[in-house]
CSV table of C-alpha atoms in Angstrom, one decimal:
chain,number,residue,atom,x,y,z
A,126,GLN,CA,0.0,0.0,0.0
A,127,PHE,CA,2.9,2.4,0.7
A,128,VAL,CA,5.9,2.4,-1.6
A,129,GLU,CA,9.1,4.2,-0.6
A,130,SER,CA,11.7,5.7,-2.9
A,131,GLY,CA,14.5,8.3,-2.9
A,132,GLY,CA,17.2,6.6,-0.9
A,133,GLY,CA,20.8,6.3,-1.9
A,134,LEU,CA,24.4,6.8,-1.0
A,135,VAL,CA,25.3,10.3,0.2
A,136,GLN,CA,28.3,11.9,1.9
A,137,PRO,CA,28.0,13.2,5.5
A,138,GLY,CA,26.4,16.6,5.4
A,139,GLY,CA,24.5,15.8,2.3
A,140,SER,CA,20.7,15.8,1.7
A,141,LEU,CA,18.1,13.4,0.4
A,142,ARG,CA,14.4,13.6,0.0
A,143,LEU,CA,12.5,10.4,0.5
A,144,SER,CA,9.0,9.9,-1.0
A,145,CYS,CA,6.3,7.5,-0.1
A,146,THR,CA,3.3,7.0,-2.3
A,147,ALA,CA,0.1,5.4,-1.2
A,148,SER,CA,-1.8,3.2,-3.6
A,149,GLY,CA,-5.3,2.0,-3.4
A,150,GLY,CA,-6.7,5.0,-1.6
A,151,THR,CA,-6.1,8.5,-0.3
A,152,LEU,CA,-3.8,9.2,2.6
A,153,GLU,CA,-5.5,12.5,3.3
A,154,HIS,CA,-6.9,11.4,6.7
A,155,TYR,CA,-4.1,9.0,7.7
A,156,THR,CA,-1.6,9.4,10.5
A,157,LEU,CA,1.7,9.0,8.6
A,158,GLY,CA,5.2,8.2,9.7
A,159,TRP,CA,8.7,7.5,8.6
A,160,PHE,CA,10.7,4.8,10.4
A,161,ARG,CA,14.2,3.4,9.9
A,162,ARG,CA,16.0,0.2,10.7
A,163,ALA,CA,19.7,0.4,11.2
A,164,PRO,CA,21.8,-2.8,10.8
A,165,GLY,CA,21.4,-5.0,13.8
A,166,LYS,CA,18.7,-2.8,15.4
A,167,ASP,CA,15.0,-2.7,15.7
A,168,HIS,CA,12.7,-0.3,13.8
A,169,GLU,CA,12.7,3.2,15.3
A,170,GLY,CA,10.3,6.1,14.7
A,171,VAL,CA,12.0,9.0,12.8
A,172,SER,CA,9.1,11.3,12.2
A,173,CYS,CA,5.3,11.2,12.3
A,174,LEU,CA,2.6,13.5,11.1
A,175,SER,CA,-0.9,13.7,12.6
A,176,ARG,CA,-3.9,13.0,10.3
A,177,ASP,CA,-5.0,16.6,10.5
A,178,GLY,CA,-1.5,17.8,9.5
A,179,LEU,CA,-1.2,20.0,12.5
A,180,SER,CA,1.3,18.0,14.6
A,181,THR,CA,4.7,16.6,13.8
A,182,TYR,CA,7.0,14.5,15.9
A,183,TYR,CA,10.7,13.9,15.4
A,184,ASP,CA,13.1,11.7,17.1
A,185,ASP,CA,15.7,13.7,19.0
A,186,SER,CA,18.4,12.5,16.8
A,187,VAL,CA,16.9,14.1,13.7
A,188,LYS,CA,15.3,17.3,15.1
A,189,GLY,CA,16.4,20.3,13.1
A,190,ARG,CA,17.6,18.2,10.2
A,191,PHE,CA,14.6,16.2,9.0
A,192,THR,CA,11.2,17.5,7.9
A,193,ILE,CA,8.1,15.5,7.2
A,194,SER,CA,5.4,16.7,4.9
A,195,ARG,CA,2.6,15.5,2.7
A,196,ASP,CA,1.1,16.4,-0.7
A,197,ILE,CA,-2.5,15.2,-0.6
A,198,ALA,CA,-3.0,15.8,-4.3
A,199,LYS,CA,-0.1,13.6,-5.1
A,200,ASN,CA,-1.0,11.1,-2.4
A,201,THR,CA,2.6,11.3,-1.2
A,202,VAL,CA,4.4,11.8,2.1
A,203,TYR,CA,8.0,13.1,2.1
A,204,LEU,CA,10.9,13.1,4.4
A,205,GLN,CA,13.5,15.8,3.7
A,206,MET,CA,16.8,14.9,5.3
A,207,ASN,CA,19.5,17.5,5.5
A,208,ASN,CA,22.9,17.4,7.1
A,209,LEU,CA,22.9,13.7,7.0
A,210,LYS,CA,25.2,11.8,9.4
A,211,PRO,CA,26.6,8.2,9.2
A,212,GLU,CA,24.3,7.2,12.1
A,213,ASP,CA,21.3,8.0,9.8
A,214,THR,CA,22.2,5.0,7.7
A,215,GLY,CA,19.5,2.4,7.5
A,216,VAL,CA,16.5,1.2,5.6
A,217,TYR,CA,13.7,3.8,5.7
A,218,TYR,CA,10.1,2.8,5.8
A,219,CYS,CA,6.8,4.8,5.7
A,220,ALA,CA,3.6,3.7,7.3
A,221,GLY,CA,0.1,5.0,7.7
A,222,ASP,CA,-2.8,4.4,10.1
A,223,PRO,CA,-6.4,5.0,8.9
A,224,PRO,CA,-8.5,7.6,10.7
A,225,ASP,CA,-9.8,6.7,14.1
A,226,PHE,CA,-11.2,8.6,17.1
A,227,MET,CA,-7.9,9.1,18.9
A,228,GLU,CA,-6.7,12.7,19.3
A,229,PRO,CA,-4.6,13.2,16.2
A,230,GLY,CA,-1.5,14.5,17.9
A,231,LEU,CA,-1.6,11.6,20.5
A,232,HIS,CA,-2.0,9.1,17.7
A,233,ALA,CA,1.0,10.4,15.8
A,234,GLN,CA,3.1,10.6,18.9
A,235,GLY,CA,2.2,7.0,19.8
A,236,MET,CA,2.9,5.8,16.2
A,237,CYS,CA,6.4,7.1,16.4
A,238,ALA,CA,7.0,5.8,19.9
A,239,MET,CA,5.9,2.2,19.2
A,240,PRO,CA,7.1,1.0,15.8
A,241,ASN,CA,7.6,-2.5,17.0
A,242,LEU,CA,3.8,-3.0,17.3
A,243,ARG,CA,3.6,-2.8,13.5
A,244,ASP,CA,3.8,-5.6,11.1
A,245,ASP,CA,3.0,-3.8,7.8
A,246,TRP,CA,6.4,-2.8,6.7
A,247,GLY,CA,7.0,-2.5,3.0
A,248,GLN,CA,10.3,-2.9,1.1
A,249,GLY,CA,11.7,0.4,2.3
A,250,THR,CA,14.4,2.4,0.7
A,251,GLN,CA,18.1,2.2,1.7
A,252,VAL,CA,19.9,5.3,2.9
A,253,THR,CA,23.7,5.1,3.3
A,254,VAL,CA,25.7,8.0,4.6
A,255,SER,CA,29.3,7.5,4.1
A,256,SER,CA,32.4,9.2,2.9
């Protein structure tokens, strides 16, 4: 349902923009998130966006460097990654939760905090930061 793209090899300090397109329906009212899995580690929440688009959450390690956004018309969610560091290396995944009655900001916060409750990972896109 979600297909990620935009990864690659980049030098430290470089930038990448990841894209994630939803197929089979609109992501307009979805809670959306980007996650990553570094080698030998579990999935971790990188950034999440509430379904109303008003709240964003970032892992402390990416604050000030990464920006999540969405284009409803294109049915796509983005992750702009600037000033990349070697520790950002990993496979990046996006995910979405359909609308529910939970407060939007709380849902997004919880989505980022508990990635290991998910089992709907796609193929992801590899990001390698290395000189």
